[in-house]
XYZ file of C-alpha atoms in Angstrom:
520
model
C 89.748 83.298 65.914
C 90.548 85.627 62.943
C 93.843 83.857 62.457
C 92.201 80.599 62.219
C 89.587 82.045 59.870
C 92.384 83.331 57.607
C 94.059 80.076 57.465
C 90.938 78.401 56.522
C 90.397 80.868 53.778
C 93.855 80.278 52.531
C 93.599 76.558 52.394
C 90.173 76.706 50.916
C 91.626 78.905 48.094
C 94.493 76.515 47.911
C 92.271 73.486 47.119
C 89.842 75.430 45.057
C 92.495 76.358 42.693
C 93.909 72.728 42.904
C 90.687 71.318 41.682
C 90.750 73.330 38.594
C 93.714 71.564 37.026
C 96.996 73.311 37.464
C 97.822 74.212 41.095
C 97.637 78.069 41.551
C 100.233 78.420 44.369
C 100.529 81.808 45.981
C 103.542 82.646 48.247
C 101.673 82.098 51.430
C 100.253 78.788 50.349
C 103.750 77.644 49.293
C 105.057 78.779 52.782
C 102.434 76.534 54.420
C 103.422 73.571 52.145
C 106.909 74.021 52.875
C 106.414 74.168 56.819
C 104.298 70.976 56.418
C 106.467 68.849 54.036
C 109.823 70.279 53.526
C 112.418 67.482 54.192
C 115.024 69.607 56.055
C 112.388 70.799 58.435
C 110.959 67.215 59.165
C 114.497 65.878 59.716
C 115.627 68.816 62.280
C 112.287 68.251 64.148
C 113.477 64.579 64.895
C 116.953 66.232 65.734
C 115.224 68.219 68.391
C 113.184 65.266 69.746
C 116.536 63.491 70.031
C 118.388 66.223 72.075
C 115.324 66.677 74.357
C 115.485 62.879 75.063
C 119.279 62.912 75.624
C 118.656 65.783 78.183
C 115.956 63.814 79.914
C 118.053 60.780 80.133
C 120.803 62.973 81.558
C 118.682 64.236 84.199
C 117.674 60.546 85.113
C 121.111 60.037 86.429
C 119.848 61.602 89.867
C 116.834 59.599 89.954
C 116.568 57.065 92.945
C 116.804 53.483 91.954
C 114.986 50.723 93.882
C 116.295 47.132 93.547
C 114.874 43.832 94.559
C 117.087 40.554 94.830
C 116.036 36.746 95.393
C 118.404 33.732 95.115
C 118.198 30.189 96.237
C 121.271 27.963 96.946
C 121.370 24.196 97.536
C 124.901 23.153 98.543
C 126.883 20.070 99.736
C 129.943 21.188 101.818
C 132.693 18.720 102.926
C 133.783 19.183 106.511
C 136.608 17.468 108.512
C 134.829 17.841 111.732
C 134.797 14.719 113.897
C 131.266 15.546 115.124
C 129.748 14.991 111.626
C 130.107 11.251 110.889
C 129.694 11.442 106.963
C 131.763 14.584 106.579
C 129.101 16.230 104.550
C 126.799 19.329 105.413
C 123.684 19.800 103.150
C 122.316 23.297 103.301
C 119.590 25.080 101.509
C 119.645 28.985 101.556
C 116.783 31.166 100.360
C 117.659 34.989 100.474
C 115.749 38.094 99.220
C 116.549 41.773 99.601
C 115.693 45.220 98.624
C 117.567 48.474 98.470
C 116.763 52.185 97.625
C 119.928 54.143 96.413
C 120.839 57.097 94.308
C 123.144 60.147 94.256
C 122.814 63.828 94.317
C 124.352 66.616 92.281
C 126.270 67.685 95.353
C 128.589 64.622 94.996
C 126.492 62.720 97.817
C 125.517 58.965 97.221
C 123.214 57.197 99.512
C 121.052 54.244 100.314
C 117.970 55.093 102.085
C 117.684 51.435 103.186
C 119.544 48.066 102.357
C 117.410 45.272 103.423
C 118.694 41.561 103.369
C 116.833 38.582 104.779
C 117.865 34.948 104.267
C 116.454 31.564 105.430
C 118.985 28.695 105.884
C 117.903 25.166 106.550
C 120.921 22.470 107.112
C 121.540 18.968 108.478
C 124.467 20.000 110.526
C 124.199 19.009 114.168
C 126.358 21.883 114.902
C 123.775 24.325 114.365
C 121.540 25.114 117.361
C 118.857 26.853 115.243
C 117.389 25.149 112.272
C 115.977 26.528 109.932
C 117.622 30.019 110.846
C 116.456 33.367 109.693
C 119.072 36.379 109.440
C 117.993 39.876 108.732
C 119.966 43.153 108.283
C 118.967 46.682 107.642
C 121.386 49.358 106.883
C 121.518 52.922 106.037
C 124.543 54.565 104.349
C 125.406 58.078 103.124
C 128.742 59.106 101.403
C 130.236 62.385 100.246
C 132.686 63.216 97.330
C 135.112 65.753 98.717
C 137.698 67.786 96.801
C 137.187 66.756 93.059
C 133.502 65.929 93.436
C 132.460 68.541 96.075
C 131.061 70.925 93.449
C 127.486 71.082 92.066
C 128.585 72.585 88.702
C 130.987 69.764 88.103
C 128.710 67.030 89.204
C 126.038 68.357 86.893
C 128.273 68.831 83.858
C 126.477 65.960 81.881
C 123.098 67.675 82.605
C 124.356 71.082 81.672
C 125.797 69.950 78.463
C 122.735 67.858 77.433
C 120.631 71.013 78.072
C 122.923 73.144 75.900
C 122.735 70.462 73.316
C 119.052 70.566 73.424
C 118.888 74.335 73.300
C 121.686 74.327 70.413
C 119.272 71.808 68.530
C 116.404 74.128 69.016
C 118.388 77.252 67.695
C 119.550 75.043 64.857
C 115.975 74.194 63.849
C 115.195 77.933 63.819
C 118.025 78.480 61.540
C 116.709 75.646 59.176
C 113.092 77.032 59.342
C 114.384 80.588 58.628
C 116.697 79.333 55.706
C 113.944 77.184 54.316
C 111.534 80.257 54.210
C 114.129 82.430 52.763
C 115.049 79.727 50.069
C 111.391 79.260 49.251
C 110.846 82.968 48.787
C 114.001 83.250 46.698
C 112.850 80.420 44.554
C 109.396 81.581 44.346
C 110.366 84.864 43.158
C 112.995 83.467 40.987
C 110.363 81.211 39.421
C 108.008 84.132 38.889
C 110.758 86.056 37.083
C 111.606 83.276 34.980
C 107.947 82.879 33.944
C 107.851 86.584 33.187
C 111.029 86.265 31.244
C 109.964 83.340 29.269
C 106.688 85.243 28.235
C 108.683 88.322 27.390
C 111.153 86.174 25.029
C 108.139 84.556 23.506
C 106.598 88.022 22.926
C 109.819 89.138 21.467
C 110.006 86.220 19.114
C 106.565 86.961 17.985
C 107.483 90.658 17.383
C 110.446 89.582 15.253
C 108.296 87.100 13.209
C 105.652 89.910 12.729
C 108.507 92.364 11.610
C 110.016 89.774 9.304
C 106.551 89.315 7.548
C 106.065 93.036 7.171
C 109.579 93.299 5.880
C 109.253 90.462 3.342
C 106.211 92.300 2.077
C 108.199 95.586 1.505
C 111.082 93.633 0.136
C 108.781 92.195 -2.492
C 107.312 95.357 -3.542
C 110.632 96.936 -3.686
C 110.397 99.515 -0.857
C 113.299 97.806 1.119
C 116.493 96.047 -0.052
C 116.786 92.232 0.444
C 119.285 92.825 3.241
C 116.516 94.073 5.368
C 114.746 90.710 5.106
C 117.990 88.981 6.081
C 118.377 91.001 9.078
C 114.870 90.371 10.167
C 115.167 86.629 9.594
C 118.598 86.655 11.679
C 117.003 88.331 14.495
C 114.113 85.917 14.378
C 116.445 83.024 14.682
C 118.462 84.551 17.511
C 115.195 85.415 19.435
C 114.069 81.799 19.131
C 117.176 80.585 20.728
C 116.660 83.026 23.551
C 113.067 81.892 23.961
C 114.115 78.244 24.173
C 116.596 79.119 26.727
C 114.176 81.087 28.810
C 111.806 78.052 28.569
C 114.391 75.876 29.918
C 115.411 78.246 32.589
C 111.837 78.435 33.740
C 111.559 74.761 33.895
C 114.694 74.547 35.961
C 113.527 77.170 38.494
C 110.030 75.455 38.675
C 111.677 71.936 39.356
C 113.773 73.718 42.118
C 110.603 75.247 43.660
C 108.786 71.724 43.527
C 111.743 70.105 45.130
C 111.458 72.512 48.127
C 107.894 72.163 48.523
C 108.214 68.246 47.951
C 105.735 68.291 44.968
C 105.971 65.617 42.203
C 108.028 67.080 39.191
C 105.018 66.162 36.924
C 102.435 68.275 38.643
C 101.494 71.361 37.114
C 101.751 74.604 39.013
C 100.813 78.214 38.303
C 102.254 81.022 40.381
C 99.516 83.900 40.413
C 101.831 86.332 42.484
C 102.969 89.497 40.634
C 106.068 90.881 41.794
C 105.193 94.459 40.876
C 101.846 94.292 42.584
C 101.522 96.593 45.975
C 105.166 97.014 45.992
C 105.991 98.698 49.383
C 107.366 102.117 49.654
C 111.010 102.068 50.687
C 111.581 103.304 54.156
C 115.360 104.064 55.093
C 116.761 101.563 57.885
C 119.068 102.329 60.778
C 121.963 99.776 60.599
C 122.628 99.905 64.406
C 119.003 99.048 65.240
C 118.819 96.049 62.665
C 122.462 94.754 63.807
C 121.010 95.080 67.467
C 117.913 93.013 66.609
C 120.093 90.468 64.689
C 122.409 90.070 67.785
C 119.387 89.278 69.942
C 117.402 87.019 67.468
C 119.901 85.321 64.994
C 119.874 81.509 65.867
C 123.446 81.305 64.860
C 124.409 83.817 67.524
C 122.439 81.958 70.190
C 124.005 78.582 69.073
C 127.554 80.152 69.366
C 126.640 81.513 72.869
C 125.509 78.113 73.847
C 128.653 76.575 72.533
C 130.657 79.087 74.666
C 128.738 78.178 77.645
C 129.381 74.548 77.152
C 133.007 75.101 76.825
C 133.144 76.979 79.949
C 131.213 74.249 81.779
C 133.772 71.811 80.535
C 136.711 73.909 81.479
C 135.402 74.299 85.082
C 134.751 70.588 85.182
C 138.128 69.636 84.008
C 139.808 72.163 86.432
C 138.376 70.307 89.223
C 139.357 66.893 87.854
C 143.175 67.790 88.716
C 142.197 67.628 92.469
C 142.679 64.405 94.441
C 139.675 62.189 94.966
C 138.595 62.134 98.626
C 135.443 59.872 99.541
C 134.032 59.611 102.983
C 131.071 57.076 103.692
C 129.294 56.352 106.821
C 127.167 53.212 107.463
C 124.606 52.338 110.122
C 123.471 48.528 110.201
C 121.104 46.674 112.489
C 121.282 42.894 112.639
C 118.657 40.117 113.656
C 118.756 36.454 114.244
C 115.982 34.058 114.896
C 114.629 30.500 114.028
C 113.450 27.217 115.168
C 115.456 24.997 117.712
C 117.405 22.176 116.003
C 116.168 18.847 117.382
C 119.143 17.050 115.944
C 121.751 19.346 117.424
C 124.509 18.248 119.612
C 124.227 19.053 123.195
C 127.226 19.499 125.327
C 127.487 19.623 129.168
C 125.283 22.081 130.862
C 123.467 23.064 127.537
C 120.570 20.632 127.703
C 118.221 22.462 129.878
C 119.507 26.096 128.837
C 116.930 28.073 126.760
C 118.109 29.057 123.300
C 117.956 32.877 122.991
C 116.998 33.200 119.401
C 114.777 30.012 119.068
C 111.979 32.040 117.397
C 111.871 33.236 113.735
C 110.346 36.537 114.888
C 113.474 37.285 116.823
C 115.061 38.099 113.274
C 112.780 41.143 112.741
C 112.213 42.190 116.484
C 115.954 42.716 116.773
C 115.904 45.074 114.065
C 112.715 46.814 115.012
C 114.137 47.233 118.595
C 117.754 48.046 117.310
C 119.244 45.511 119.594
C 122.503 44.919 117.552
C 123.586 48.182 115.993
C 126.819 48.427 114.099
C 128.352 51.593 112.472
C 131.360 52.304 110.397
C 133.041 55.312 108.839
C 135.551 54.821 105.605
C 137.667 57.279 103.939
C 139.372 56.861 100.641
C 142.029 58.918 99.170
C 143.313 58.470 95.572
C 145.035 60.418 92.943
C 147.043 59.738 89.770
C 150.845 59.965 90.294
C 151.653 62.072 87.332
C 148.376 63.566 86.506
C 148.905 63.822 82.799
C 145.451 62.909 81.806
C 143.789 65.541 83.978
C 146.076 68.340 83.151
C 145.922 67.403 79.340
C 141.985 67.515 79.571
C 142.022 70.773 81.315
C 144.345 72.269 78.782
C 142.124 71.075 76.000
C 139.081 72.447 77.587
C 140.755 75.649 78.211
C 141.835 76.019 74.627
C 138.308 74.972 73.423
C 136.718 77.794 75.554
C 139.145 80.460 74.250
C 138.423 79.324 70.840
C 134.562 79.451 71.332
C 134.880 83.017 72.681
C 136.624 83.935 69.515
C 134.028 81.999 67.204
C 131.292 84.018 69.038
C 132.956 87.209 68.179
C 133.544 86.013 64.862
C 129.914 85.196 64.302
C 128.874 88.572 65.556
C 130.965 90.177 62.985
C 129.472 87.911 60.316
C 125.992 88.708 61.334
C 126.740 92.344 61.502
C 128.300 92.304 57.954
C 125.215 90.344 56.734
C 122.988 92.924 58.042
C 124.776 95.729 56.466
C 125.011 94.126 53.067
C 121.266 93.304 53.341
C 120.457 96.796 53.932
C 122.736 97.795 51.196
C 121.304 95.524 48.670
C 117.580 96.560 49.734
C 118.477 100.056 48.980
C 120.134 99.268 45.718
C 117.444 97.190 44.666
C 114.887 99.815 45.339
C 116.835 102.345 43.163
C 117.273 99.574 40.542
C 113.566 99.006 40.360
C 112.909 102.851 39.794
C 115.542 103.151 37.274
C 114.574 100.179 35.310
C 110.872 101.156 35.289
C 111.762 104.523 33.949
C 114.156 102.693 31.268
C 111.360 100.472 30.442
C 108.812 103.389 29.882
C 111.255 105.297 27.665
C 112.064 102.191 25.500
C 108.399 101.511 24.992
C 108.082 105.171 23.897
C 111.195 104.899 21.573
C 109.779 101.757 19.901
C 106.418 103.284 19.349
C 108.123 106.174 17.609
C 110.159 103.756 15.412
C 107.061 101.900 14.584
C 105.231 105.131 13.372
C 108.270 106.142 11.321
C 108.695 102.601 9.919
C 105.023 102.834 8.572
C 105.898 106.156 6.894
C 108.895 104.742 5.523
C 111.226 106.845 7.612
C 112.886 104.011 9.616
C 114.843 101.056 8.820
C 114.370 97.571 9.916
C 117.733 97.738 11.754
C 116.390 100.711 13.818
C 113.207 98.721 14.570
C 115.120 95.718 15.660
C 117.322 97.825 17.909
C 114.447 99.451 19.505
C 112.729 96.048 20.122
C 116.013 94.872 21.619
C 116.149 97.826 23.907
C 112.835 97.511 25.205
C 113.145 93.699 25.623
C 116.287 94.485 27.618
C 114.584 97.123 29.667
C 111.743 94.921 30.420
C 114.076 91.961 31.516
C 116.186 94.365 33.645
C 112.999 95.488 35.268
C 111.840 92.052 36.001
C 115.337 91.180 37.413
C 115.294 94.189 39.597
C 111.706 93.444 40.914
C 112.790 90.017 41.762
C 115.945 91.144 43.368
C 114.002 93.574 45.382
C 111.571 90.966 46.709
C 114.545 88.581 47.519
C 116.393 91.552 49.301
C 113.411 92.245 51.463
C 113.330 88.421 52.606
C 117.218 88.484 52.932
C 116.879 91.455 55.289
C 114.552 89.495 57.359
C 116.827 86.573 57.486
C 119.883 88.662 58.254
C 117.915 90.453 61.280
C 116.843 86.971 62.545
C 113.142 88.099 62.199
C 112.193 85.678 59.386
C 110.326 83.239 61.790
C 108.764 86.275 63.642
C 107.550 87.790 60.371
C 105.880 84.421 59.522
C 104.789 83.641 62.995
C 101.100 83.545 61.786
C 101.876 80.765 59.330
C 103.990 78.861 61.950
C 101.214 79.060 64.495
C 98.820 77.407 62.129
C 101.238 74.483 61.831
C 100.905 73.077 65.560
C 103.451 70.550 65.001
C 106.218 72.957 64.288
C 105.614 75.686 66.905
C 106.705 73.744 69.944
C 109.995 72.931 68.178
C 110.999 76.602 67.903
C 111.013 77.253 71.637
C 113.443 76.547 74.216
C 111.648 74.815 77.271
């Protein structure tokens, strides 16, 4: 409940700021917006849907299939029989049938039932029963031996589709983590660009003020005219830097808006301060961080799935080198019935003899009573003469598997290096923040001293300009160090594979994203 209230408060603040003109966008609000609107995230969600659909389709290969059939034939058949005067037999045949069939991962194929019923009506006097009904009910089961007698090989399409589904989920995890990292990098870069823009504007204003004061002193003869030239030159140079900083800020803001899918003409304010509540640095153990990365980085999980896919294909193609042996058994019951043909030809001794099947129900009673069973067993052996395709496929699958193992180890090395570099960069950025903070404080103190000396006539314009430059440079370095530190913190989360975990609260508040981050 507290999470929901926090989300509500964040969104309420979001719209409250938005209604006041410029959109005040905190980092948390920016993350929520990115999770909801970022194009890469939306595209990969559809990719996960597609992979899950493919897996469901592959599993459907073992679903039983029921079929129904109906047909009608009206034929005229020529005959050379002397018993048929006009030499033509007219027949009408109506048939219908149904079957339930399928196959199993064990290489077994079956028909639980195969029913076929037909009604034939003809004008042939040779038929004793007209119309006649024939029925058959069969059951069959077959088994693939040798090549197909292996569950893992028969399920290879299901296994591969499941691996592809898992890979799509891990890839989506990677995209979400990358988007959150890119957002933090862009956000803090934009905040730094805004601070740098304000700093350059302030520096330009200081240069103009110094130029004004220098002009007054030159006019009263206290300073030489070269001092005014120096001040004017510095004002022009700082104006150029101010223009460049404004352009850099606009570019950084456009990049952030692009990540958030915000119109470029919409005004945004970033209220976050990089130096507010800067967390104290705590040394990290590289081994522990690397172990966490090995367990959670989606790139490694994907590489592992690729390796397992290659192993499944290697096993499959290994068995494809064997001959194909199929054995099938079938049991069938037949039935025949109908009505006596009044126009049938009667030969000696048959006139008074009763017709055995002169009742349409005989067709079904014979099946129920299993009067006329028949069974068969069929075996089929086949194999390619040279076997080049099967051996070639196996050689390729074996090489692909060996390559996937190497790729997995390579990915582990890359992740370990990324974690090591991220820890080193975080340590360095923390030290840079401390050093640049001290440098800024000292530079401000030096400028204050030079200003006092300038008022007393003990300092020159050049010395004031140099002190201002040093302070501006120190403040710019401090801003850069703060931005680098914030980005280094996010990069370490990304390198450890905990970027999603650290933002799980925001992800849980986006119910349409959460289910796509989990393997089911």
